[in-house]
Amino acid sequence: MFKKKLVALSAIMIAGLMTFQANVSADAVEEKPYLSLGADLSASQKSKVLELLGVKENELDQYKVVKVTNKDEHKYLDDYLDSSVIGTHALSSVLIEKRDKGEGIDVTTKNITYCTAGMYENALTTAGVTDANVTVAGPFNITGTAALVGAMNAYEDMTGENISSESKDAATNELVVTSKLADQLNDSEKAEQFLALIKEKVLSDDVKTKEDINTIIDECSKDLDVNITDDQREQIAELMQKINKLDLNVNDLKEQASKIYDKLSEMDIDAQGIFAKIKTVLSSIFAALSGLLQ
């Protein structure tokens, strides 16, 4: 009788242990959404931002909450924007949730006046961010340039993947350059497409020199009927030199910012760079000569 009770008790303990392990495993793989809040939000502003992000204040324990300070913002933006534009308060906030592999980046903005969803998507791909839903919100109309810092920091915490300082710098630089170009063109979508197309051609051809990058900029200007100043050309060329040092994969880039690149494809714009075309022509010539010599 004692043995039977011992066996029964052992079975109960094993079942309980298996249940406990299953619960621990489930908790271990659970990924909480990340919420990056501006450190200077007042109580009422915080409530407004959470409302826009679809987050209930009494459910904040279901999120991993991090803060972004104005010092963080100035660290990455001072080289590209006047301090008066960045301001003295960190207010922009970001909700970031992981998506399944291959689903790409999807950005939504609320109360953001300067940066569009496409600009964020372009910049985040440059930073190496992949497969994420990103919502950017302000308590009232704000530029949103600093929100990129919060998105990158939250992504690092969420995935455990380090985003290098070079990647963060290039992504921030790209966001500002695209935003300024959108102002000059009075067309945000065209500015997004222009930078995305240049980036794809530079990376596809592995173009490194400013002279060759300028050739690609000219080609893209014709493709999209965009007129830029010499100063803008210089800024874009310097940005592309930074981006080309990041070892980004072009196919991953197009997958992550698919909405922009799909649009370019629909416009029937040849994304193959001029140097890739030259290589293709030369390969054809060498192949023809080889055939003649056989």
PDB file of C-alpha atoms in Angstrom:
ATOM      1  CA  MET A   1       0.000   0.000   0.000  1.00  0.00           C
ATOM      2  CA  PHE A   2       2.858   2.342   0.899  1.00  0.00           C
ATOM      3  CA  LYS A   3       4.543   1.699  -2.461  1.00  0.00           C
ATOM      4  CA  LYS A   4       1.298   2.474  -4.319  1.00  0.00           C
ATOM      5  CA  LYS A   5       0.939   5.777  -2.446  1.00  0.00           C
ATOM      6  CA  LEU A   6       4.577   6.625  -3.143  1.00  0.00           C
ATOM      7  CA  VAL A   7       4.129   5.912  -6.880  1.00  0.00           C
ATOM      8  CA  ALA A   8       0.959   8.007  -6.969  1.00  0.00           C
ATOM      9  CA  LEU A   9       2.653  10.866  -5.118  1.00  0.00           C
ATOM     10  CA  SER A  10       5.641  10.692  -7.464  1.00  0.00           C
ATOM     11  CA  ALA A  11       3.337  10.844 -10.486  1.00  0.00           C
ATOM     12  CA  ILE A  12       1.602  13.937  -9.077  1.00  0.00           C
ATOM     13  CA  MET A  13       4.953  15.602  -8.393  1.00  0.00           C
ATOM     14  CA  ILE A  14       6.236  14.830 -11.906  1.00  0.00           C
ATOM     15  CA  ALA A  15       3.036  16.163 -13.474  1.00  0.00           C
ATOM     16  CA  GLY A  16       3.295  19.290 -11.357  1.00  0.00           C
ATOM     17  CA  LEU A  17       6.959  19.737 -12.290  1.00  0.00           C
ATOM     18  CA  MET A  18       6.142  19.347 -16.001  1.00  0.00           C
ATOM     19  CA  THR A  19       3.389  21.954 -15.701  1.00  0.00           C
ATOM     20  CA  PHE A  20       5.764  24.320 -13.899  1.00  0.00           C
ATOM     21  CA  GLN A  21       8.442  23.842 -16.574  1.00  0.00           C
ATOM     22  CA  ALA A  22       5.899  24.466 -19.336  1.00  0.00           C
ATOM     23  CA  ASN A  23       4.830  27.700 -17.659  1.00  0.00           C
ATOM     24  CA  VAL A  24       8.446  28.792 -17.202  1.00  0.00           C
ATOM     25  CA  SER A  25       9.185  28.026 -20.859  1.00  0.00           C
ATOM     26  CA  ALA A  26       6.129  29.980 -21.993  1.00  0.00           C
ATOM     27  CA  ASP A  27       7.224  32.965 -19.910  1.00  0.00           C
ATOM     28  CA  ALA A  28      10.759  32.677 -21.248  1.00  0.00           C
ATOM     29  CA  VAL A  29       9.686  32.997 -24.896  1.00  0.00           C
ATOM     30  CA  GLU A  30       7.073  35.659 -24.235  1.00  0.00           C
ATOM     31  CA  GLU A  31       8.096  38.943 -25.821  1.00  0.00           C
ATOM     32  CA  LYS A  32       6.585  42.023 -24.243  1.00  0.00           C
ATOM     33  CA  PRO A  33       6.034  45.056 -26.473  1.00  0.00           C
ATOM     34  CA  TYR A  34       8.507  47.845 -25.752  1.00  0.00           C
ATOM     35  CA  LEU A  35       7.342  51.294 -24.829  1.00  0.00           C
ATOM     36  CA  SER A  36       9.817  54.152 -25.084  1.00  0.00           C
ATOM     37  CA  LEU A  37       8.489  57.246 -23.339  1.00  0.00           C
ATOM     38  CA  GLY A  38       9.872  60.776 -23.457  1.00  0.00           C
ATOM     39  CA  ALA A  39      11.381  61.405 -20.032  1.00  0.00           C
ATOM     40  CA  ASP A  40       9.921  64.933 -19.795  1.00  0.00           C
ATOM     41  CA  LEU A  41       6.260  64.088 -20.371  1.00  0.00           C
ATOM     42  CA  SER A  42       3.954  65.582 -17.756  1.00  0.00           C
ATOM     43  CA  ALA A  43       1.269  63.339 -16.252  1.00  0.00           C
ATOM     44  CA  SER A  44      -1.398  64.667 -18.621  1.00  0.00           C
ATOM     45  CA  GLN A  45       0.947  64.434 -21.634  1.00  0.00           C
ATOM     46  CA  LYS A  46       1.850  60.878 -20.719  1.00  0.00           C
ATOM     47  CA  SER A  47      -1.860  59.968 -20.541  1.00  0.00           C
ATOM     48  CA  LYS A  48      -2.415  61.507 -23.981  1.00  0.00           C
ATOM     49  CA  VAL A  49       0.536  59.658 -25.522  1.00  0.00           C
ATOM     50  CA  LEU A  50      -0.555  56.338 -24.030  1.00  0.00           C
ATOM     51  CA  GLU A  51      -4.071  56.906 -25.391  1.00  0.00           C
ATOM     52  CA  LEU A  52      -2.659  57.537 -28.881  1.00  0.00           C
ATOM     53  CA  LEU A  53      -0.502  54.423 -28.618  1.00  0.00           C
ATOM     54  CA  GLY A  54      -3.474  52.333 -27.522  1.00  0.00           C
ATOM     55  CA  VAL A  55      -1.923  51.549 -24.150  1.00  0.00           C
ATOM     56  CA  LYS A  56      -3.923  51.578 -20.904  1.00  0.00           C
ATOM     57  CA  GLU A  57      -2.059  53.139 -18.010  1.00  0.00           C
ATOM     58  CA  ASN A  58      -3.179  50.418 -15.593  1.00  0.00           C
ATOM     59  CA  GLU A  59      -1.714  47.781 -17.933  1.00  0.00           C
ATOM     60  CA  LEU A  60       1.820  49.178 -18.189  1.00  0.00           C
ATOM     61  CA  ASP A  61       3.158  46.069 -16.465  1.00  0.00           C
ATOM     62  CA  GLN A  62       2.412  44.224 -19.713  1.00  0.00           C
ATOM     63  CA  TYR A  63       5.043  46.344 -21.476  1.00  0.00           C
ATOM     64  CA  LYS A  64       8.760  46.815 -21.101  1.00  0.00           C
ATOM     65  CA  VAL A  65       8.954  50.560 -20.438  1.00  0.00           C
ATOM     66  CA  VAL A  66      12.115  52.556 -21.108  1.00  0.00           C
ATOM     67  CA  LYS A  67      12.749  56.310 -21.022  1.00  0.00           C
ATOM     68  CA  VAL A  68      14.510  58.534 -23.535  1.00  0.00           C
ATOM     69  CA  THR A  69      16.045  61.736 -22.218  1.00  0.00           C
ATOM     70  CA  ASN A  70      16.718  65.010 -23.975  1.00  0.00           C
ATOM     71  CA  LYS A  71      20.425  64.257 -23.492  1.00  0.00           C
ATOM     72  CA  ASP A  72      19.968  61.057 -25.537  1.00  0.00           C
ATOM     73  CA  GLU A  73      18.296  63.086 -28.288  1.00  0.00           C
ATOM     74  CA  HIS A  74      21.054  65.682 -28.443  1.00  0.00           C
ATOM     75  CA  LYS A  75      23.695  62.940 -28.544  1.00  0.00           C
ATOM     76  CA  TYR A  76      22.520  61.781 -31.965  1.00  0.00           C
ATOM     77  CA  LEU A  77      20.907  64.915 -33.397  1.00  0.00           C
ATOM     78  CA  ASP A  78      23.268  67.775 -32.543  1.00  0.00           C
ATOM     79  CA  ASP A  79      25.397  67.177 -35.643  1.00  0.00           C
ATOM     80  CA  TYR A  80      22.397  67.533 -37.947  1.00  0.00           C
ATOM     81  CA  LEU A  81      19.877  69.903 -36.364  1.00  0.00           C
ATOM     82  CA  ASP A  82      20.029  73.205 -34.554  1.00  0.00           C
ATOM     83  CA  SER A  83      19.617  72.778 -30.798  1.00  0.00           C
ATOM     84  CA  SER A  84      16.532  74.984 -30.890  1.00  0.00           C
ATOM     85  CA  VAL A  85      14.839  72.469 -33.192  1.00  0.00           C
ATOM     86  CA  ILE A  86      15.685  69.541 -30.898  1.00  0.00           C
ATOM     87  CA  GLY A  87      14.466  71.492 -27.898  1.00  0.00           C
ATOM     88  CA  THR A  88      15.036  70.938 -24.202  1.00  0.00           C
ATOM     89  CA  HIS A  89      12.355  68.345 -23.457  1.00  0.00           C
ATOM     90  CA  ALA A  90      12.063  64.705 -24.528  1.00  0.00           C
ATOM     91  CA  LEU A  91       8.401  64.245 -25.474  1.00  0.00           C
ATOM     92  CA  SER A  92       8.145  61.908 -28.470  1.00  0.00           C
ATOM     93  CA  SER A  93       7.300  58.327 -27.545  1.00  0.00           C
ATOM     94  CA  VAL A  94       7.398  55.006 -29.366  1.00  0.00           C
ATOM     95  CA  LEU A  95       5.641  51.657 -29.098  1.00  0.00           C
ATOM     96  CA  ILE A  96       7.534  48.839 -30.784  1.00  0.00           C
ATOM     97  CA  GLU A  97       6.366  45.244 -31.217  1.00  0.00           C
ATOM     98  CA  LYS A  98       8.225  42.388 -32.901  1.00  0.00           C
ATOM     99  CA  ARG A  99       6.725  40.926 -36.069  1.00  0.00           C
ATOM    100  CA  ASP A 100       7.342  37.515 -37.630  1.00  0.00           C
ATOM    101  CA  LYS A 101      10.474  37.150 -39.746  1.00  0.00           C
ATOM    102  CA  GLY A 102      10.040  38.547 -43.230  1.00  0.00           C
ATOM    103  CA  GLU A 103       7.057  40.771 -42.389  1.00  0.00           C
ATOM    104  CA  GLY A 104       9.181  43.929 -42.495  1.00  0.00           C
ATOM    105  CA  ILE A 105       8.839  47.257 -40.709  1.00  0.00           C
ATOM    106  CA  ASP A 106       5.479  49.000 -40.434  1.00  0.00           C
ATOM    107  CA  VAL A 107       5.356  52.510 -38.975  1.00  0.00           C
ATOM    108  CA  THR A 108       2.383  54.608 -37.851  1.00  0.00           C
ATOM    109  CA  THR A 109       2.700  58.228 -36.687  1.00  0.00           C
ATOM    110  CA  LYS A 110       0.378  60.317 -34.497  1.00  0.00           C
ATOM    111  CA  ASN A 111       0.871  64.041 -33.826  1.00  0.00           C
ATOM    112  CA  ILE A 112       4.175  63.923 -35.743  1.00  0.00           C
ATOM    113  CA  THR A 113       4.518  66.834 -38.159  1.00  0.00           C
ATOM    114  CA  TYR A 114       8.063  66.686 -39.560  1.00  0.00           C
ATOM    115  CA  CYS A 115       8.821  62.998 -40.094  1.00  0.00           C
ATOM    116  CA  THR A 116       6.591  60.643 -42.062  1.00  0.00           C
ATOM    117  CA  ALA A 117       6.126  56.896 -41.623  1.00  0.00           C
ATOM    118  CA  GLY A 118       8.197  56.282 -44.755  1.00  0.00           C
ATOM    119  CA  MET A 119      11.082  58.373 -43.437  1.00  0.00           C
ATOM    120  CA  TYR A 120      11.154  56.339 -40.237  1.00  0.00           C
ATOM    121  CA  GLU A 121      10.999  53.071 -42.198  1.00  0.00           C
ATOM    122  CA  ASN A 122      13.929  54.116 -44.393  1.00  0.00           C
ATOM    123  CA  ALA A 123      16.008  55.201 -41.399  1.00  0.00           C
ATOM    124  CA  LEU A 124      15.182  52.126 -39.320  1.00  0.00           C
ATOM    125  CA  THR A 125      16.313  49.804 -42.127  1.00  0.00           C
ATOM    126  CA  THR A 126      19.602  51.702 -42.221  1.00  0.00           C
ATOM    127  CA  ALA A 127      19.937  51.120 -38.471  1.00  0.00           C
ATOM    128  CA  GLY A 128      19.458  47.385 -39.063  1.00  0.00           C
ATOM    129  CA  VAL A 129      16.032  47.164 -37.418  1.00  0.00           C
ATOM    130  CA  THR A 130      13.939  44.289 -38.817  1.00  0.00           C
ATOM    131  CA  ASP A 131      10.366  42.992 -38.625  1.00  0.00           C
ATOM    132  CA  ALA A 132       8.698  45.393 -36.222  1.00  0.00           C
ATOM    133  CA  ASN A 133       5.481  47.352 -35.773  1.00  0.00           C
ATOM    134  CA  VAL A 134       6.433  50.869 -34.716  1.00  0.00           C
ATOM    135  CA  THR A 135       4.018  53.574 -33.555  1.00  0.00           C
ATOM    136  CA  VAL A 136       5.388  57.071 -32.933  1.00  0.00           C
ATOM    137  CA  ALA A 137       3.307  59.605 -30.983  1.00  0.00           C
ATOM    138  CA  GLY A 138       3.547  63.031 -29.422  1.00  0.00           C
ATOM    139  CA  PRO A 139       1.276  64.602 -26.809  1.00  0.00           C
ATOM    140  CA  PHE A 140       0.610  67.383 -29.349  1.00  0.00           C
ATOM    141  CA  ASN A 141       2.068  68.252 -32.761  1.00  0.00           C
ATOM    142  CA  ILE A 142       5.855  67.810 -32.599  1.00  0.00           C
ATOM    143  CA  THR A 143       8.571  67.242 -35.225  1.00  0.00           C
ATOM    144  CA  GLY A 144       9.289  63.656 -34.174  1.00  0.00           C
ATOM    145  CA  THR A 145      12.974  63.640 -35.141  1.00  0.00           C
ATOM    146  CA  ALA A 146      13.979  62.481 -31.665  1.00  0.00           C
ATOM    147  CA  ALA A 147      11.571  59.514 -31.757  1.00  0.00           C
ATOM    148  CA  LEU A 148      14.038  57.560 -33.898  1.00  0.00           C
ATOM    149  CA  VAL A 149      16.444  57.480 -30.947  1.00  0.00           C
ATOM    150  CA  GLY A 150      13.744  55.937 -28.748  1.00  0.00           C
ATOM    151  CA  ALA A 151      12.819  53.386 -31.421  1.00  0.00           C
ATOM    152  CA  MET A 152      16.419  52.231 -31.841  1.00  0.00           C
ATOM    153  CA  ASN A 153      17.045  52.007 -28.094  1.00  0.00           C
ATOM    154  CA  ALA A 154      13.798  50.085 -27.533  1.00  0.00           C
ATOM    155  CA  TYR A 155      14.623  47.690 -30.371  1.00  0.00           C
ATOM    156  CA  GLU A 156      18.012  46.935 -28.825  1.00  0.00           C
ATOM    157  CA  ASP A 157      16.416  46.158 -25.464  1.00  0.00           C
ATOM    158  CA  MET A 158      13.662  44.072 -27.048  1.00  0.00           C
ATOM    159  CA  THR A 159      15.881  41.888 -29.232  1.00  0.00           C
ATOM    160  CA  GLY A 160      19.181  41.957 -27.360  1.00  0.00           C
ATOM    161  CA  GLU A 161      20.822  43.025 -30.633  1.00  0.00           C
ATOM    162  CA  ASN A 162      23.315  45.862 -30.492  1.00  0.00           C
ATOM    163  CA  ILE A 163      22.898  48.713 -32.969  1.00  0.00           C
ATOM    164  CA  SER A 164      26.328  50.218 -33.545  1.00  0.00           C
ATOM    165  CA  SER A 165      26.924  53.916 -33.005  1.00  0.00           C
ATOM    166  CA  GLU A 166      27.778  54.165 -36.720  1.00  0.00           C
ATOM    167  CA  SER A 167      24.402  52.685 -37.671  1.00  0.00           C
ATOM    168  CA  LYS A 168      22.538  54.984 -35.290  1.00  0.00           C
ATOM    169  CA  ASP A 169      24.416  57.987 -36.650  1.00  0.00           C
ATOM    170  CA  ALA A 170      23.706  57.074 -40.291  1.00  0.00           C
ATOM    171  CA  ALA A 171      20.018  56.415 -39.553  1.00  0.00           C
ATOM    172  CA  THR A 172      19.608  59.740 -37.750  1.00  0.00           C
ATOM    173  CA  ASN A 173      21.486  61.547 -40.518  1.00  0.00           C
ATOM    174  CA  GLU A 174      19.213  59.938 -43.115  1.00  0.00           C
ATOM    175  CA  LEU A 175      16.031  60.938 -41.275  1.00  0.00           C
ATOM    176  CA  VAL A 176      17.120  64.583 -41.101  1.00  0.00           C
ATOM    177  CA  VAL A 177      18.342  64.732 -44.724  1.00  0.00           C
ATOM    178  CA  THR A 178      15.090  63.197 -45.986  1.00  0.00           C
ATOM    179  CA  SER A 179      12.968  65.531 -43.847  1.00  0.00           C
ATOM    180  CA  LYS A 180      14.791  68.627 -45.125  1.00  0.00           C
ATOM    181  CA  LEU A 181      14.512  67.413 -48.720  1.00  0.00           C
ATOM    182  CA  ALA A 182      10.772  66.819 -48.245  1.00  0.00           C
ATOM    183  CA  ASP A 183      10.434  70.439 -47.109  1.00  0.00           C
ATOM    184  CA  GLN A 184      12.278  71.696 -50.170  1.00  0.00           C
ATOM    185  CA  LEU A 185      10.320  69.507 -52.610  1.00  0.00           C
ATOM    186  CA  ASN A 186       7.043  69.979 -50.719  1.00  0.00           C
ATOM    187  CA  ASP A 187       6.579  66.254 -51.327  1.00  0.00           C
ATOM    188  CA  SER A 188       7.382  63.788 -48.542  1.00  0.00           C
ATOM    189  CA  GLU A 189       6.683  60.671 -50.600  1.00  0.00           C
ATOM    190  CA  LYS A 190       9.033  61.707 -53.400  1.00  0.00           C
ATOM    191  CA  ALA A 191      11.772  62.521 -50.872  1.00  0.00           C
ATOM    192  CA  GLU A 192      11.377  59.050 -49.301  1.00  0.00           C
ATOM    193  CA  GLN A 193      11.504  57.350 -52.700  1.00  0.00           C
ATOM    194  CA  PHE A 194      14.483  59.410 -53.841  1.00  0.00           C
ATOM    195  CA  LEU A 195      16.651  58.503 -50.842  1.00  0.00           C
ATOM    196  CA  ALA A 196      15.516  54.859 -50.947  1.00  0.00           C
ATOM    197  CA  LEU A 197      16.380  54.557 -54.641  1.00  0.00           C
ATOM    198  CA  ILE A 198      19.812  56.142 -54.212  1.00  0.00           C
ATOM    199  CA  LYS A 199      20.524  53.895 -51.244  1.00  0.00           C
ATOM    200  CA  GLU A 200      19.571  50.772 -53.168  1.00  0.00           C
ATOM    201  CA  LYS A 201      21.737  51.657 -56.170  1.00  0.00           C
ATOM    202  CA  VAL A 202      24.744  52.624 -54.029  1.00  0.00           C
ATOM    203  CA  LEU A 203      24.565  49.356 -52.092  1.00  0.00           C
ATOM    204  CA  SER A 204      23.840  47.208 -55.165  1.00  0.00           C
ATOM    205  CA  ASP A 205      26.899  48.573 -56.965  1.00  0.00           C
ATOM    206  CA  ASP A 206      29.009  48.867 -53.789  1.00  0.00           C
ATOM    207  CA  VAL A 207      29.791  52.451 -54.756  1.00  0.00           C
ATOM    208  CA  LYS A 208      32.198  54.201 -52.400  1.00  0.00           C
ATOM    209  CA  THR A 209      33.577  57.398 -53.962  1.00  0.00           C
ATOM    210  CA  LYS A 210      31.696  60.679 -53.889  1.00  0.00           C
ATOM    211  CA  GLU A 211      32.184  61.066 -57.631  1.00  0.00           C
ATOM    212  CA  ASP A 212      30.458  57.761 -58.376  1.00  0.00           C
ATOM    213  CA  ILE A 213      27.749  58.415 -55.796  1.00  0.00           C
ATOM    214  CA  ASN A 214      27.063  61.769 -57.452  1.00  0.00           C
ATOM    215  CA  THR A 215      26.610  59.942 -60.760  1.00  0.00           C
ATOM    216  CA  ILE A 216      23.949  57.779 -59.109  1.00  0.00           C
ATOM    217  CA  ILE A 217      22.297  60.834 -57.541  1.00  0.00           C
ATOM    218  CA  ASP A 218      22.057  62.402 -61.007  1.00  0.00           C
ATOM    219  CA  GLU A 219      20.567  59.216 -62.418  1.00  0.00           C
ATOM    220  CA  CYS A 220      17.961  59.028 -59.650  1.00  0.00           C
ATOM    221  CA  SER A 221      17.159  62.720 -60.044  1.00  0.00           C
ATOM    222  CA  LYS A 222      16.216  62.044 -63.667  1.00  0.00           C
ATOM    223  CA  ASP A 223      14.300  58.892 -62.787  1.00  0.00           C
ATOM    224  CA  LEU A 224      12.099  60.683 -60.253  1.00  0.00           C
ATOM    225  CA  ASP A 225      12.228  64.209 -61.719  1.00  0.00           C
ATOM    226  CA  VAL A 226      13.804  65.664 -58.580  1.00  0.00           C
ATOM    227  CA  ASN A 227      15.822  68.885 -58.513  1.00  0.00           C
ATOM    228  CA  ILE A 228      18.271  69.352 -55.650  1.00  0.00           C
ATOM    229  CA  THR A 229      20.803  71.992 -54.664  1.00  0.00           C
ATOM    230  CA  ASP A 230      24.559  71.472 -54.608  1.00  0.00           C
ATOM    231  CA  ASP A 231      24.435  71.515 -50.801  1.00  0.00           C
ATOM    232  CA  GLN A 232      21.798  68.770 -50.756  1.00  0.00           C
ATOM    233  CA  ARG A 233      23.857  66.717 -53.218  1.00  0.00           C
ATOM    234  CA  GLU A 234      26.850  67.014 -50.882  1.00  0.00           C
ATOM    235  CA  GLN A 235      24.786  65.965 -47.849  1.00  0.00           C
ATOM    236  CA  ILE A 236      23.307  62.958 -49.660  1.00  0.00           C
ATOM    237  CA  ALA A 237      26.711  61.853 -50.993  1.00  0.00           C
ATOM    238  CA  GLU A 238      28.249  61.995 -47.499  1.00  0.00           C
ATOM    239  CA  LEU A 239      25.278  60.095 -46.074  1.00  0.00           C
ATOM    240  CA  MET A 240      25.601  57.350 -48.692  1.00  0.00           C
ATOM    241  CA  GLN A 241      29.296  56.950 -47.938  1.00  0.00           C
ATOM    242  CA  LYS A 242      28.336  56.286 -44.308  1.00  0.00           C
ATOM    243  CA  ILE A 243      25.593  53.855 -45.291  1.00  0.00           C
ATOM    244  CA  ASN A 244      27.863  51.888 -47.615  1.00  0.00           C
ATOM    245  CA  LYS A 245      30.196  51.167 -44.680  1.00  0.00           C
ATOM    246  CA  LEU A 246      27.408  49.445 -42.698  1.00  0.00           C
ATOM    247  CA  ASP A 247      27.416  46.167 -44.652  1.00  0.00           C
ATOM    248  CA  LEU A 248      23.672  46.258 -45.314  1.00  0.00           C
ATOM    249  CA  ASN A 249      22.029  43.604 -47.469  1.00  0.00           C
ATOM    250  CA  VAL A 250      20.038  45.101 -50.365  1.00  0.00           C
ATOM    251  CA  ASN A 251      17.452  42.310 -50.400  1.00  0.00           C
ATOM    252  CA  ASP A 252      16.862  42.701 -46.652  1.00  0.00           C
ATOM    253  CA  LEU A 253      16.546  46.438 -47.165  1.00  0.00           C
ATOM    254  CA  LYS A 254      13.840  45.992 -49.815  1.00  0.00           C
ATOM    255  CA  GLU A 255      12.021  43.423 -47.682  1.00  0.00           C
ATOM    256  CA  GLN A 256      11.961  45.620 -44.582  1.00  0.00           C
ATOM    257  CA  ALA A 257      10.897  48.844 -46.343  1.00  0.00           C
ATOM    258  CA  SER A 258       8.708  47.001 -48.828  1.00  0.00           C
ATOM    259  CA  LYS A 259       6.030  49.698 -49.127  1.00  0.00           C
ATOM    260  CA  ILE A 260       8.554  52.179 -50.515  1.00  0.00           C
ATOM    261  CA  TYR A 261      10.375  49.748 -52.798  1.00  0.00           C
ATOM    262  CA  ASP A 262       7.148  48.162 -54.060  1.00  0.00           C
ATOM    263  CA  LYS A 263       6.002  51.644 -55.056  1.00  0.00           C
ATOM    264  CA  LEU A 264       9.229  52.232 -56.977  1.00  0.00           C
ATOM    265  CA  SER A 265       8.717  48.905 -58.719  1.00  0.00           C
ATOM    266  CA  GLU A 266       5.152  49.865 -59.652  1.00  0.00           C
ATOM    267  CA  MET A 267       6.544  53.074 -61.182  1.00  0.00           C
ATOM    268  CA  ASP A 268       8.696  50.846 -63.406  1.00  0.00           C
ATOM    269  CA  ILE A 269      11.909  52.511 -62.286  1.00  0.00           C
ATOM    270  CA  ASP A 270      14.994  50.407 -62.980  1.00  0.00           C
ATOM    271  CA  ALA A 271      16.691  50.060 -59.616  1.00  0.00           C
ATOM    272  CA  GLN A 272      19.844  48.639 -61.182  1.00  0.00           C
ATOM    273  CA  GLY A 273      22.562  51.261 -60.856  1.00  0.00           C
ATOM    274  CA  ILE A 274      24.499  52.659 -63.783  1.00  0.00           C
ATOM    275  CA  PHE A 275      27.660  50.807 -62.732  1.00  0.00           C
ATOM    276  CA  ALA A 276      25.802  47.505 -62.539  1.00  0.00           C
ATOM    277  CA  LYS A 277      24.509  48.183 -66.065  1.00  0.00           C
ATOM    278  CA  ILE A 278      28.067  48.804 -67.277  1.00  0.00           C
ATOM    279  CA  LYS A 279      29.179  45.517 -65.694  1.00  0.00           C
ATOM    280  CA  THR A 280      26.300  43.712 -67.411  1.00  0.00           C
ATOM    281  CA  VAL A 281      27.230  45.195 -70.794  1.00  0.00           C
ATOM    282  CA  LEU A 282      30.905  44.331 -70.343  1.00  0.00           C
ATOM    283  CA  SER A 283      30.013  40.773 -69.313  1.00  0.00           C
ATOM    284  CA  SER A 284      27.944  40.407 -72.483  1.00  0.00           C
ATOM    285  CA  ILE A 285      30.825  41.707 -74.609  1.00  0.00           C
ATOM    286  CA  PHE A 286      33.343  39.351 -72.984  1.00  0.00           C
ATOM    287  CA  ALA A 287      30.914  36.437 -73.396  1.00  0.00           C
ATOM    288  CA  ALA A 288      30.513  37.259 -77.091  1.00  0.00           C
ATOM    289  CA  LEU A 289      34.282  37.524 -77.589  1.00  0.00           C
ATOM    290  CA  SER A 290      34.815  34.230 -75.798  1.00  0.00           C
ATOM    291  CA  GLY A 291      32.325  32.630 -78.157  1.00  0.00           C
ATOM    292  CA  LEU A 292      34.209  33.946 -81.182  1.00  0.00           C
ATOM    293  CA  LEU A 293      37.528  32.637 -79.900  1.00  0.00           C
ATOM    294  CA  GLN A 294      36.271  29.089 -79.297  1.00  0.00           C
TER     295      GLN A 294
END
